[in-house]
Structure formats: structure tokens, C-alpha cells
mmCIF file of C-alpha atoms and ligand atoms in Angstrom:
data_model
loop_
_atom_site.group_PDB
_atom_site.id
_atom_site.type_symbol
_atom_site.label_atom_id
_atom_site.label_comp_id
_atom_site.label_asym_id
_atom_site.label_seq_id
_atom_site.Cartn_x
_atom_site.Cartn_y
_atom_site.Cartn_z
ATOM 1 C CA MET A 1 93.169 127.331 -82.284
ATOM 2 C CA THR A 2 96.463 126.128 -80.788
ATOM 3 C CA LEU A 3 99.912 127.626 -81.084
ATOM 4 C CA TYR A 4 100.810 124.746 -83.411
ATOM 5 C CA ASP A 5 97.946 125.717 -85.763
ATOM 6 C CA LEU A 6 99.842 128.976 -86.232
ATOM 7 C CA ALA A 7 103.345 127.490 -86.341
ATOM 8 C CA LYS A 8 102.569 124.562 -88.660
ATOM 9 C CA PRO A 9 102.050 126.530 -91.915
ATOM 10 C CA LEU A 10 105.353 128.306 -91.258
ATOM 11 C CA LEU A 11 107.192 125.084 -90.452
ATOM 12 C CA PHE A 12 105.653 123.366 -93.484
ATOM 13 C CA ARG A 13 107.098 126.108 -95.703
ATOM 14 C CA LEU A 14 110.570 124.943 -94.709
ATOM 15 C CA PRO A 15 112.154 121.790 -96.104
ATOM 16 C CA PRO A 16 111.127 118.953 -93.724
ATOM 17 C CA GLU A 17 114.584 118.322 -92.305
ATOM 18 C CA THR A 18 115.133 122.065 -91.716
ATOM 19 C CA ALA A 19 111.776 122.224 -89.920
ATOM 20 C CA HIS A 20 112.744 119.197 -87.828
ATOM 21 C CA THR A 21 116.060 120.826 -86.891
ATOM 22 C CA ALA A 22 114.266 124.058 -85.933
ATOM 23 C CA VAL A 23 111.812 122.177 -83.692
ATOM 24 C CA HIS A 24 114.653 120.125 -82.257
ATOM 25 C CA THR A 25 116.676 123.254 -81.456
ATOM 26 C CA GLY A 26 113.661 124.852 -79.779
ATOM 27 C CA LEU A 27 112.970 121.760 -77.685
ATOM 28 C CA ARG A 28 116.627 121.463 -76.691
ATOM 29 C CA GLY A 29 116.636 125.105 -75.633
ATOM 30 C CA LEU A 30 113.648 124.788 -73.362
ATOM 31 C CA GLN A 31 114.928 121.759 -71.476
ATOM 32 C CA ALA A 32 115.919 122.472 -67.899
ATOM 33 C CA THR A 33 114.220 125.883 -68.007
ATOM 34 C CA PRO A 34 111.184 126.831 -65.908
ATOM 35 C CA LEU A 35 109.133 126.659 -69.115
ATOM 36 C CA ALA A 36 109.775 122.900 -69.324
ATOM 37 C CA ASP A 37 108.090 122.401 -65.944
ATOM 38 C CA ARG A 38 105.152 124.531 -67.005
ATOM 39 C CA LEU A 39 104.772 122.597 -70.240
ATOM 40 C CA GLU A 40 104.948 119.336 -68.323
ATOM 41 C CA SER A 41 102.162 120.319 -65.954
ATOM 42 C CA HIS A 42 100.126 121.454 -68.973
ATOM 43 C CA TYR A 43 100.678 118.438 -71.250
ATOM 44 C CA GLN A 44 101.044 115.537 -68.827
ATOM 45 C CA VAL A 45 97.910 113.500 -68.231
ATOM 46 C CA THR A 46 98.371 111.940 -64.813
ATOM 47 C CA ASP A 47 96.002 109.073 -64.149
ATOM 48 C CA ASP A 48 96.558 105.655 -62.541
ATOM 49 C CA ARG A 49 94.577 104.010 -65.348
ATOM 50 C CA LEU A 50 97.228 105.046 -67.875
ATOM 51 C CA GLN A 51 100.161 103.705 -65.879
ATOM 52 C CA THR A 52 101.598 100.475 -67.076
ATOM 53 C CA GLU A 53 104.513 98.145 -66.551
ATOM 54 C CA ALA A 54 106.367 96.352 -69.335
ATOM 55 C CA PHE A 55 109.741 94.603 -69.465
ATOM 56 C CA GLY A 56 110.435 95.644 -65.894
ATOM 57 C CA GLN A 57 109.904 99.374 -66.552
ATOM 58 C CA GLN A 58 107.184 101.629 -65.164
ATOM 59 C CA PHE A 59 105.472 103.851 -67.733
ATOM 60 C CA PRO A 60 103.366 106.833 -66.577
ATOM 61 C CA ASN A 61 101.314 106.482 -69.760
ATOM 62 C CA PRO A 62 101.506 104.197 -72.812
ATOM 63 C CA VAL A 63 102.279 106.825 -75.485
ATOM 64 C CA GLY A 64 105.941 107.112 -76.480
ATOM 65 C CA VAL A 65 108.116 108.771 -79.101
ATOM 66 C CA ALA A 66 109.348 106.368 -81.803
ATOM 67 C CA ALA A 67 112.967 106.014 -82.902
ATOM 68 C CA GLY A 68 114.328 108.637 -85.273
ATOM 69 C CA PHE A 69 112.872 111.757 -83.638
ATOM 70 C CA ASP A 70 115.585 112.099 -80.988
ATOM 71 C CA LYS A 71 118.359 110.290 -82.847
ATOM 72 C CA ASN A 72 121.155 111.558 -80.617
ATOM 73 C CA ALA A 73 119.523 111.579 -77.170
ATOM 74 C CA GLU A 74 119.375 115.365 -76.961
ATOM 75 C CA ILE A 75 115.718 116.153 -76.267
ATOM 76 C CA SER A 76 114.293 113.324 -74.152
ATOM 77 C CA GLY A 77 113.657 115.789 -71.305
ATOM 78 C CA ALA A 78 111.638 118.068 -73.579
ATOM 79 C CA LEU A 79 109.657 115.110 -74.943
ATOM 80 C CA GLN A 80 108.823 114.115 -71.374
ATOM 81 C CA SER A 81 107.631 117.703 -70.855
ATOM 82 C CA LEU A 82 105.263 117.257 -73.809
ATOM 83 C CA GLY A 83 103.654 114.423 -71.857
ATOM 84 C CA PHE A 84 105.130 111.368 -73.530
ATOM 85 C CA GLY A 85 105.381 108.256 -71.356
ATOM 86 C CA PHE A 86 108.670 107.053 -72.829
ATOM 87 C CA VAL A 87 111.230 107.856 -75.508
ATOM 88 C CA GLU A 88 113.183 105.585 -77.847
ATOM 89 C CA VAL A 89 116.329 107.445 -78.898
ATOM 90 C CA GLY A 90 118.484 106.528 -81.900
ATOM 91 C CA GLY A 91 118.988 104.678 -84.226
ATOM 92 C CA VAL A 92 122.499 104.690 -82.977
ATOM 93 C CA THR A 93 125.426 102.982 -84.695
ATOM 94 C CA ALA A 94 128.879 102.082 -83.360
ATOM 95 C CA GLU A 95 130.520 104.790 -85.481
ATOM 96 C CA PRO A 96 129.133 108.276 -86.226
ATOM 97 C CA GLN A 97 127.404 108.448 -89.634
ATOM 98 C CA GLU A 98 126.426 111.253 -92.002
ATOM 99 C CA GLY A 99 123.514 109.375 -93.496
ATOM 100 C CA ASN A 100 122.335 109.821 -97.084
ATOM 101 C CA SER A 101 122.617 113.036 -99.057
ATOM 102 C CA ARG A 102 119.854 115.627 -98.759
ATOM 103 C CA PRO A 103 116.985 115.955 -99.424
ATOM 104 C CA ARG A 104 116.183 112.712 -97.620
ATOM 105 C CA MET A 105 112.910 113.470 -95.856
ATOM 106 C CA PHE A 106 109.678 114.288 -97.688
ATOM 107 C CA ARG A 107 106.196 115.349 -96.624
ATOM 108 C CA LEU A 108 103.105 113.794 -98.139
ATOM 109 C CA PRO A 109 100.616 116.304 -96.721
ATOM 110 C CA ASP A 110 97.570 114.977 -98.572
ATOM 111 C CA ASP A 111 98.235 111.593 -97.002
ATOM 112 C CA GLU A 112 99.411 112.725 -93.537
ATOM 113 C CA ALA A 113 102.582 110.771 -94.220
ATOM 114 C CA LEU A 114 106.341 111.090 -94.575
ATOM 115 C CA ILE A 115 108.888 109.294 -96.709
ATOM 116 C CA ASN A 116 112.422 109.248 -95.368
ATOM 117 C CA ARG A 117 115.735 107.843 -96.478
ATOM 118 C CA MET A 118 117.827 109.422 -93.727
ATOM 119 C CA GLY A 119 120.232 106.467 -93.718
ATOM 120 C CA LEU A 120 120.836 106.366 -89.958
ATOM 121 C CA ASN A 121 122.636 109.699 -89.543
ATOM 122 C CA ASN A 122 123.747 109.876 -85.903
ATOM 123 C CA ASP A 123 126.567 110.997 -83.616
ATOM 124 C CA GLY A 124 127.735 107.437 -82.887
ATOM 125 C CA ALA A 125 127.493 105.275 -79.784
ATOM 126 C CA ASP A 126 130.322 106.935 -77.802
ATOM 127 C CA VAL A 127 128.755 110.388 -77.937
ATOM 128 C CA VAL A 128 125.176 109.171 -77.483
ATOM 129 C CA GLY A 129 126.258 106.884 -74.614
ATOM 130 C CA ARG A 130 127.861 109.807 -72.755
ATOM 131 C CA ARG A 131 124.835 112.006 -73.407
ATOM 132 C CA LEU A 132 122.491 109.360 -72.022
ATOM 133 C CA LEU A 133 124.441 109.342 -68.764
ATOM 134 C CA ARG A 134 123.768 113.077 -68.396
ATOM 135 C CA THR A 135 120.093 112.749 -69.369
ATOM 136 C CA ASP A 136 117.831 113.507 -66.454
ATOM 137 C CA VAL A 137 114.315 112.239 -67.187
ATOM 138 C CA ASN A 138 111.701 110.357 -65.205
ATOM 139 C CA VAL A 139 110.258 108.297 -68.053
ATOM 140 C CA PRO A 140 111.896 105.163 -69.483
ATOM 141 C CA VAL A 141 114.418 105.887 -72.233
ATOM 142 C CA GLY A 142 115.261 103.109 -74.689
ATOM 143 C CA VAL A 143 117.976 103.043 -77.327
ATOM 144 C CA ASN A 144 117.411 101.880 -80.883
ATOM 145 C CA ILE A 145 120.588 100.085 -81.953
ATOM 146 C CA ALA A 146 121.363 99.747 -85.658
ATOM 147 C CA LYS A 147 124.104 98.314 -87.830
ATOM 148 C CA THR A 148 126.922 100.615 -88.931
ATOM 149 C CA GLU A 149 126.571 101.211 -92.689
ATOM 150 C CA HIS A 150 129.952 99.869 -93.861
ATOM 151 C CA VAL A 151 129.853 96.747 -91.650
ATOM 152 C CA ALA A 152 129.112 93.547 -93.573
ATOM 153 C CA PRO A 153 126.079 91.584 -92.352
ATOM 154 C CA ALA A 154 128.434 88.781 -91.205
ATOM 155 C CA ASP A 155 130.114 91.213 -88.802
ATOM 156 C CA ALA A 156 126.831 92.684 -87.600
ATOM 157 C CA PRO A 157 126.709 90.821 -84.242
ATOM 158 C CA ALA A 158 130.022 92.346 -83.062
ATOM 159 C CA ASP A 159 128.936 95.746 -84.368
ATOM 160 C CA TYR A 160 125.621 95.648 -82.450
ATOM 161 C CA ARG A 161 127.519 94.511 -79.346
ATOM 162 C CA ARG A 162 129.944 97.456 -79.610
ATOM 163 C CA THR A 163 127.044 99.891 -79.758
ATOM 164 C CA TYR A 164 125.191 98.171 -76.952
ATOM 165 C CA GLU A 165 128.218 98.302 -74.648
ATOM 166 C CA ARG A 166 128.668 102.028 -75.236
ATOM 167 C CA VAL A 167 125.058 102.977 -74.494
ATOM 168 C CA ALA A 168 124.199 100.276 -71.946
ATOM 169 C CA GLU A 169 124.689 102.206 -68.745
ATOM 170 C CA GLY A 170 122.444 105.134 -69.591
ATOM 171 C CA ALA A 171 119.416 103.355 -71.045
ATOM 172 C CA ASP A 172 116.381 101.523 -69.658
ATOM 173 C CA PHE A 173 115.753 99.201 -72.612
ATOM 174 C CA PHE A 174 117.299 98.289 -75.953
ATOM 175 C CA VAL A 175 115.635 97.872 -79.321
ATOM 176 C CA VAL A 176 117.551 96.013 -81.991
ATOM 177 C CA ASN A 177 116.720 97.583 -85.302
ATOM 178 C CA VAL A 178 117.019 94.964 -88.025
ATOM 179 C CA SER A 179 114.397 96.662 -90.158
ATOM 180 C CA CYS A 180 115.757 99.974 -91.465
ATOM 181 C CA PRO A 181 114.888 100.193 -95.166
ATOM 182 C CA ASN A 182 117.392 103.019 -95.773
ATOM 183 C CA SER A 183 120.773 101.585 -94.987
ATOM 184 C CA GLN A 184 122.849 98.940 -96.718
ATOM 185 C CA GLY A 185 122.554 95.273 -95.810
ATOM 186 C CA PHE A 186 119.452 95.474 -93.652
ATOM 187 C CA GLU A 187 117.372 93.053 -95.733
ATOM 188 C CA GLU A 188 119.804 90.297 -94.851
ATOM 189 C CA LEU A 189 119.614 90.969 -91.126
ATOM 190 C CA GLN A 190 116.040 89.818 -90.811
ATOM 191 C CA ASN A 191 116.686 86.235 -91.801
ATOM 192 C CA ARG A 192 116.668 83.619 -89.060
ATOM 193 C CA ASP A 193 120.392 82.886 -88.936
ATOM 194 C CA SER A 194 121.468 86.534 -88.918
ATOM 195 C CA MET A 195 119.016 87.371 -86.156
ATOM 196 C CA ALA A 196 120.089 84.336 -84.125
ATOM 197 C CA ALA A 197 123.744 85.412 -84.341
ATOM 198 C CA ILE A 198 122.933 88.995 -83.309
ATOM 199 C CA PHE A 199 120.753 88.010 -80.361
ATOM 200 C CA GLU A 200 123.123 85.307 -79.185
ATOM 201 C CA THR A 201 125.912 87.887 -79.011
ATOM 202 C CA LEU A 202 123.744 90.462 -77.235
ATOM 203 C CA THR A 203 122.235 88.060 -74.712
ATOM 204 C CA ASP A 204 125.737 86.679 -73.995
ATOM 205 C CA VAL A 205 126.829 90.134 -72.854
ATOM 206 C CA GLY A 206 123.696 90.494 -70.735
ATOM 207 C CA ALA A 207 121.747 93.001 -72.830
ATOM 208 C CA SER A 208 118.352 93.415 -71.154
ATOM 209 C CA PRO A 209 115.547 94.350 -71.518
ATOM 210 C CA LEU A 210 116.045 93.503 -75.178
ATOM 211 C CA LEU A 211 113.446 94.036 -77.907
ATOM 212 C CA VAL A 212 113.448 93.536 -81.663
ATOM 213 C CA LYS A 213 111.936 95.979 -84.164
ATOM 214 C CA LEU A 214 110.382 94.442 -87.245
ATOM 215 C CA SER A 215 109.559 95.669 -90.720
ATOM 216 C CA PRO A 216 105.969 95.689 -91.957
ATOM 217 C CA ASP A 217 107.321 94.339 -95.248
ATOM 218 C CA LEU A 218 108.313 90.967 -93.800
ATOM 219 C CA PRO A 219 106.303 88.070 -95.190
ATOM 220 C CA GLU A 220 104.425 86.074 -92.535
ATOM 221 C CA PRO A 221 106.883 83.138 -92.427
ATOM 222 C CA ALA A 222 109.727 85.581 -91.742
ATOM 223 C CA VAL A 223 107.741 87.176 -88.912
ATOM 224 C CA GLU A 224 107.206 83.697 -87.497
ATOM 225 C CA ASP A 225 110.967 83.080 -87.725
ATOM 226 C CA ALA A 226 111.548 86.326 -85.848
ATOM 227 C CA LEU A 227 109.075 85.275 -83.166
ATOM 228 C CA ASN A 228 110.904 81.969 -82.784
ATOM 229 C CA ILE A 229 114.032 84.012 -82.119
ATOM 230 C CA VAL A 230 112.099 85.993 -79.509
ATOM 231 C CA SER A 231 111.285 82.809 -77.596
ATOM 232 C CA GLU A 232 114.624 81.066 -78.239
ATOM 233 C CA PHE A 233 116.593 83.999 -76.801
ATOM 234 C CA ASP A 234 113.979 84.966 -74.242
ATOM 235 C CA LEU A 235 113.668 88.494 -75.629
ATOM 236 C CA ASP A 236 111.589 91.015 -73.708
ATOM 237 C CA GLY A 237 109.420 92.508 -76.419
ATOM 238 C CA VAL A 238 108.683 93.255 -80.072
ATOM 239 C CA VAL A 239 108.351 96.678 -81.701
ATOM 240 C CA ALA A 240 105.974 96.540 -84.662
ATOM 241 C CA THR A 241 106.583 98.251 -87.025
ATOM 242 C CA ASN A 242 109.209 100.244 -88.884
ATOM 243 C CA THR A 243 108.491 102.204 -92.099
ATOM 244 C CA THR A 244 107.489 100.435 -95.312
ATOM 245 C CA THR A 245 108.975 100.497 -98.807
ATOM 246 C CA GLU A 246 105.513 99.655 -100.167
ATOM 247 C CA ARG A 247 103.452 102.429 -101.748
ATOM 248 C CA PRO A 248 99.711 101.970 -101.170
ATOM 249 C CA ALA A 249 97.633 102.914 -104.243
ATOM 250 C CA SER A 250 95.745 105.414 -102.072
ATOM 251 C CA LEU A 251 98.709 107.845 -101.863
ATOM 252 C CA ARG A 252 97.927 111.196 -103.478
ATOM 253 C CA SER A 253 100.827 113.520 -102.639
ATOM 254 C CA PRO A 254 103.351 114.264 -105.410
ATOM 255 C CA ASN A 255 106.203 113.016 -103.196
ATOM 256 C CA ARG A 256 104.807 109.475 -103.163
ATOM 257 C CA THR A 257 107.400 108.443 -105.751
ATOM 258 C CA GLU A 258 110.370 109.349 -103.543
ATOM 259 C CA GLU A 259 112.511 106.451 -102.417
ATOM 260 C CA GLY A 260 112.610 105.500 -98.761
ATOM 261 C CA GLY A 261 110.432 104.344 -95.892
ATOM 262 C CA LEU A 262 106.807 105.480 -95.743
ATOM 263 C CA SER A 263 105.337 106.347 -92.332
ATOM 264 C CA GLY A 264 102.153 107.903 -90.982
ATOM 265 C CA LYS A 265 98.446 107.422 -91.694
ATOM 266 C CA PRO A 266 98.782 105.179 -94.771
ATOM 267 C CA ILE A 267 100.598 102.493 -92.741
ATOM 268 C CA GLU A 268 98.285 102.603 -89.730
ATOM 269 C CA GLY A 269 96.062 99.664 -90.615
ATOM 270 C CA GLU A 270 98.890 97.409 -91.719
ATOM 271 C CA ALA A 271 100.926 98.171 -88.602
ATOM 272 C CA THR A 272 97.915 97.367 -86.410
ATOM 273 C CA GLU A 273 97.480 94.055 -88.222
ATOM 274 C CA MET A 274 101.136 93.271 -87.594
ATOM 275 C CA VAL A 275 100.662 94.068 -83.885
ATOM 276 C CA ARG A 276 97.746 91.616 -83.867
ATOM 277 C CA PHE A 277 99.727 88.947 -85.752
ATOM 278 C CA VAL A 278 102.621 89.228 -83.286
ATOM 279 C CA ALA A 279 100.438 89.445 -80.156
ATOM 280 C CA GLU A 280 98.535 86.328 -81.189
ATOM 281 C CA ARG A 281 101.798 84.390 -81.329
ATOM 282 C CA THR A 282 103.851 85.626 -78.398
ATOM 283 C CA ASP A 283 103.458 86.442 -74.713
ATOM 284 C CA VAL A 284 106.004 89.272 -74.620
ATOM 285 C CA PRO A 285 104.863 92.916 -74.679
ATOM 286 C CA VAL A 286 104.309 94.404 -78.133
ATOM 287 C CA VAL A 287 105.056 98.068 -78.804
ATOM 288 C CA GLY A 288 102.649 99.216 -81.534
ATOM 289 C CA VAL A 289 103.939 101.866 -83.928
ATOM 290 C CA GLY A 290 102.855 103.049 -87.353
ATOM 291 C CA GLY A 291 100.391 105.828 -88.134
ATOM 292 C CA VAL A 292 99.284 106.493 -84.559
ATOM 293 C CA SER A 293 97.871 110.024 -84.448
ATOM 294 C CA THR A 294 94.598 109.786 -82.520
ATOM 295 C CA ALA A 295 93.283 108.168 -79.352
ATOM 296 C CA GLU A 296 91.103 105.883 -81.471
ATOM 297 C CA GLY A 297 94.119 104.705 -83.460
ATOM 298 C CA ALA A 298 96.200 104.134 -80.333
ATOM 299 C CA TYR A 299 93.285 102.263 -78.766
ATOM 300 C CA ARG A 300 92.927 100.027 -81.840
ATOM 301 C CA LYS A 301 96.580 99.009 -81.467
ATOM 302 C CA ILE A 302 96.133 98.431 -77.719
ATOM 303 C CA ARG A 303 93.052 96.267 -78.284
ATOM 304 C CA ALA A 304 95.000 94.397 -80.983
ATOM 305 C CA GLY A 305 97.626 93.538 -78.361
ATOM 306 C CA ALA A 306 99.982 96.504 -77.963
ATOM 307 C CA SER A 307 101.039 97.167 -74.366
ATOM 308 C CA LEU A 308 102.550 100.494 -75.451
ATOM 309 C CA VAL A 309 102.306 102.666 -78.561
ATOM 310 C CA GLN A 310 104.771 105.022 -80.207
ATOM 311 C CA LEU A 311 104.608 107.668 -82.881
ATOM 312 C CA TYR A 312 106.775 109.931 -85.016
ATOM 313 C CA THR A 313 104.804 111.177 -88.031
ATOM 314 C CA GLY A 314 101.764 112.062 -85.901
ATOM 315 C CA LEU A 315 103.884 114.539 -83.971
ATOM 316 C CA VAL A 316 104.812 116.321 -87.209
ATOM 317 C CA TYR A 317 101.207 116.629 -88.412
ATOM 318 C CA ARG A 318 99.327 117.057 -85.120
ATOM 319 C CA GLY A 319 101.903 118.941 -83.044
ATOM 320 C CA PRO A 320 103.059 118.979 -79.431
ATOM 321 C CA SER A 321 99.694 118.305 -77.801
ATOM 322 C CA ILE A 322 99.388 114.885 -79.449
ATOM 323 C CA SER A 323 100.297 112.799 -76.405
ATOM 324 C CA GLN A 324 97.897 114.788 -74.217
ATOM 325 C CA GLU A 325 95.094 114.356 -76.766
ATOM 326 C CA ILE A 326 95.724 110.633 -77.100
ATOM 327 C CA ASN A 327 95.964 110.037 -73.355
ATOM 328 C CA ARG A 328 92.789 112.034 -72.625
ATOM 329 C CA GLY A 329 90.986 110.229 -75.425
ATOM 330 C CA LEU A 330 92.198 106.846 -74.179
ATOM 331 C CA LEU A 331 90.689 107.541 -70.759
ATOM 332 C CA GLU A 332 87.325 108.253 -72.395
ATOM 333 C CA LEU A 333 87.511 105.119 -74.538
ATOM 334 C CA LEU A 334 88.431 102.965 -71.529
ATOM 335 C CA GLU A 335 85.500 104.365 -69.591
ATOM 336 C CA GLN A 336 83.137 103.842 -72.499
ATOM 337 C CA ASP A 337 84.120 100.168 -72.746
ATOM 338 C CA GLY A 338 84.170 99.549 -68.991
ATOM 339 C CA PHE A 339 87.916 98.974 -68.596
ATOM 340 C CA ASP A 340 89.577 100.055 -65.348
ATOM 341 C CA SER A 341 93.001 100.525 -66.940
ATOM 342 C CA VAL A 342 94.907 100.443 -70.224
ATOM 343 C CA ASP A 343 96.348 97.111 -69.120
ATOM 344 C CA GLU A 344 92.876 95.614 -69.093
ATOM 345 C CA ALA A 345 92.268 96.686 -72.688
ATOM 346 C CA VAL A 346 95.518 95.211 -74.050
ATOM 347 C CA GLY A 347 94.584 92.439 -76.461
ATOM 348 C CA ALA A 348 90.824 92.837 -75.890
ATOM 349 C CA ASP A 349 90.226 92.158 -79.602
ATOM 350 C CA LEU A 350 92.342 89.011 -79.807
HETATM 351 C C1 FMN B 1 112.555 110.713 -90.309
HETATM 352 C C2 FMN B 1 112.416 109.355 -89.661
HETATM 353 C C3 FMN B 1 113.523 108.731 -89.125
HETATM 354 C C4 FMN B 1 113.421 107.474 -88.530
HETATM 355 N N1 FMN B 1 114.524 106.880 -87.999
HETATM 356 C C5 FMN B 1 114.410 105.646 -87.422
HETATM 357 C C6 FMN B 1 115.545 105.003 -86.844
HETATM 358 O O1 FMN B 1 116.641 105.571 -86.794
HETATM 359 N N2 FMN B 1 115.377 103.751 -86.335
HETATM 360 C C7 FMN B 1 114.162 103.109 -86.351
HETATM 361 O O2 FMN B 1 114.048 101.963 -85.888
HETATM 362 N N3 FMN B 1 113.073 103.715 -86.873
HETATM 363 C C8 FMN B 1 113.171 104.950 -87.396
HETATM 364 N N4 FMN B 1 112.059 105.546 -87.929
HETATM 365 C C9 FMN B 1 110.779 104.815 -87.934
HETATM 366 C C10 FMN B 1 109.881 105.216 -86.763
HETATM 367 O O3 FMN B 1 110.493 104.915 -85.527
HETATM 368 C C11 FMN B 1 108.524 104.471 -86.863
HETATM 369 O O4 FMN B 1 108.759 103.078 -86.738
HETATM 370 C C12 FMN B 1 107.804 104.738 -88.183
HETATM 371 O O5 FMN B 1 107.986 106.070 -88.595
HETATM 372 C C13 FMN B 1 106.308 104.449 -88.073
HETATM 373 O O6 FMN B 1 105.708 105.289 -87.110
HETATM 374 P P1 FMN B 1 104.914 106.646 -87.485
HETATM 375 O O7 FMN B 1 103.917 106.287 -88.543
HETATM 376 O O8 FMN B 1 104.277 107.068 -86.192
HETATM 377 O O9 FMN B 1 105.923 107.623 -87.955
HETATM 378 C C14 FMN B 1 112.147 106.821 -88.497
HETATM 379 C C15 FMN B 1 111.024 107.459 -89.027
HETATM 380 C C16 FMN B 1 111.133 108.717 -89.595
HETATM 381 C C17 FMN B 1 109.897 109.382 -90.165
#
């Protein structure tokens, strides 16, 4: 019985966004207190076999927090204390945004899933950029950069550049989010010409390391187009995947009919297949995300070609010890299969 076993039923009685805010407030409060150090020594799994290097950054372990959990770069220190090896903050837009009206986040408890249509609510690049400069963490922190809602797709390159310039100094890597299903105009951003214009603008201003985050709903030819962009603009990595607007027939929870992006267990297999598809076609590191909640699931993505994994929904359902459990489990799985490090297992199934 863990503390989260006790807290979860109480949190799950609250509306999901209220529960998220409560957890967020708690995590923010404990940062820079002696408790944070104690949590870190409890949750962190320190082992050379878990350390990895990707796009010029050193990661103490391959398990990170996906975009959306720390939208405004307020709790990266606390997430490090929970043992995560990296954090992707954001999505951040050039201007502050309210996002969609509430409720906009829904639990699907029978499916270990969430549906969200947050709509990229965030404090804006100026505020987040300043906060990042004050952030004192030892793990890599990336920023997920998204298009401002009211900006037309044709003006997206300048909009992404504005955001990049405001957060550049405080971040270790940059993820261009062209795959948010909950904000206007995003479908158009994933076509070849739009992506080329965005990445040309960002590479011209020296954005690096630069990654692109893809939707699991892209048809294969569109993924291939995106991978051509990766090589044409010498990008540093691919994040696969974002949430899906698809609704697998297996979903049982009443909230399955809500509009928005589905995340968690039901997208695990598809996200892993997308990791494999991308890893088979590119040499850059792939960050595998979608339904990761166990060591076995993380390991499947690693063997399918992910150099790193990330999660959001797993943290909601499994609680704060999830990175510790995954990292400990990964060490056992590596040993079982005779690998000396996570790096050795990356792409073992390709
Ligand atoms: C409430 C919520 C908000 C999210 N916000 C963002 C975002 O701002 N930018 C982004 O690229 N992905 C966002 N995501 C997607 C996650 O980063 C991740 O790609 C997706 O949830 C799949 O991972 P998971 O199954 O581990 O949750 C969000 C997900 C959730 C559940």
C-alpha cells in the first residue's frame, strides 16, 4: 500500500483538472524544501546502465514527463525529485492563452485513459521563458512550442520563431508541436510545405536541438513526408506520439464520447508501432510516448527504437512512484536479456 493508493480515490473524486491543479500546487510547494531532497533520494534510480545521451544532452535515466503536465515550467524541480530523467514543459505559445472552456479533461478509468481538449492553455512565452531561466534542475528540460490559436497557419513560422526566441536561453531542447488535436489550424501544419516553412525559419535562427512531435493519426505517407523534413533540415529527433482523435472500439468508460485527444493505455500499441515506423526510417533519436505506464511497456518502445520514453497519463493512474518502478523494472529486463545498458536495447526489435 503506497501513499498514492490512499490519495488516488480522493483525487479521483475531484474533477480531473481540479485534481491536477491540487497535485501541481503540492509539487510546487515542495520544491526547494528539504522534502524534495528526501523524495529525490527515495525515487531516483541511479545506475550507469540507465544513463543515456541523445541530441547532445545527458539523461540520468530514459523516463521523462511528456508535454502538458508542466505547461508553464513551474514544477520541473519536483518532477526531477520524483525520479524523472527529463521534463518537456509546455506547450507554450507566443501569447498567453486561456484554452477551451471547462470541463476539458476527462477520465476514462475503465480504460486507464484520459481525453483532453485543453486547447493549449498557458502563460505565454515571455512568462515561461523567464521562469525557465530561474529553474534550477539537473535533468534536461525541453520546451514544447505550439502555434498561437488565432495565428493563421500561413503565419505559423513567425509565430513559432517568436516563441522559440523567448524560451531559447532557458531550455535544453525544443519540440515543435504540429500535432495538437485541440487547437485551431493544427491539421494544416502537418503537411509538407507548412512543416518546411516552420523548420526553415527555426533552423535559420539557430534553434537546436530541434525535434518534431507527430500525431498518431497521420497516414503513413504524411509520416514519411515529416521524416523527409527531419533529414532535409537536419532535425535532432522525433517525438512519437501525441494524443489521438480516434476512439478504439475497446473503450468502455462513459466519457469515451467526449471530444478531444485520447491518451493512456488504449494508445500504447499504436504509439509503439509509430515509434517502430519512424525508427526504421531515420537515424535520429526517437522519443517514444503514448500509454507508457509499466517497465514492460517502456521496454517495448525502447526495443522498437525509442532512445527515451515519456509519459503523462501513466502518472495520473499509477502515481508518483511510476518513474522509479519503470527504471527498476527496466534494469531487470535489461539483465534478463543480457544487455549492458538501455542504449544497447534501443532498436533491438528492428
Ligand atoms: C491534459 C493533457 C495535456 C497535454 N498537453 C500537451 C501539450 O500542450 N503539447 C503536447 O505536445 N502534448 C500534450 N499532451 C500530450 C502528451 O504530451 C502525450 O503526447 C500524450 O498524452 C500521450 O502520452 P500518455 O499516454 O503517456 O499520456 C497532453 C496530454 C494531456 C493528457
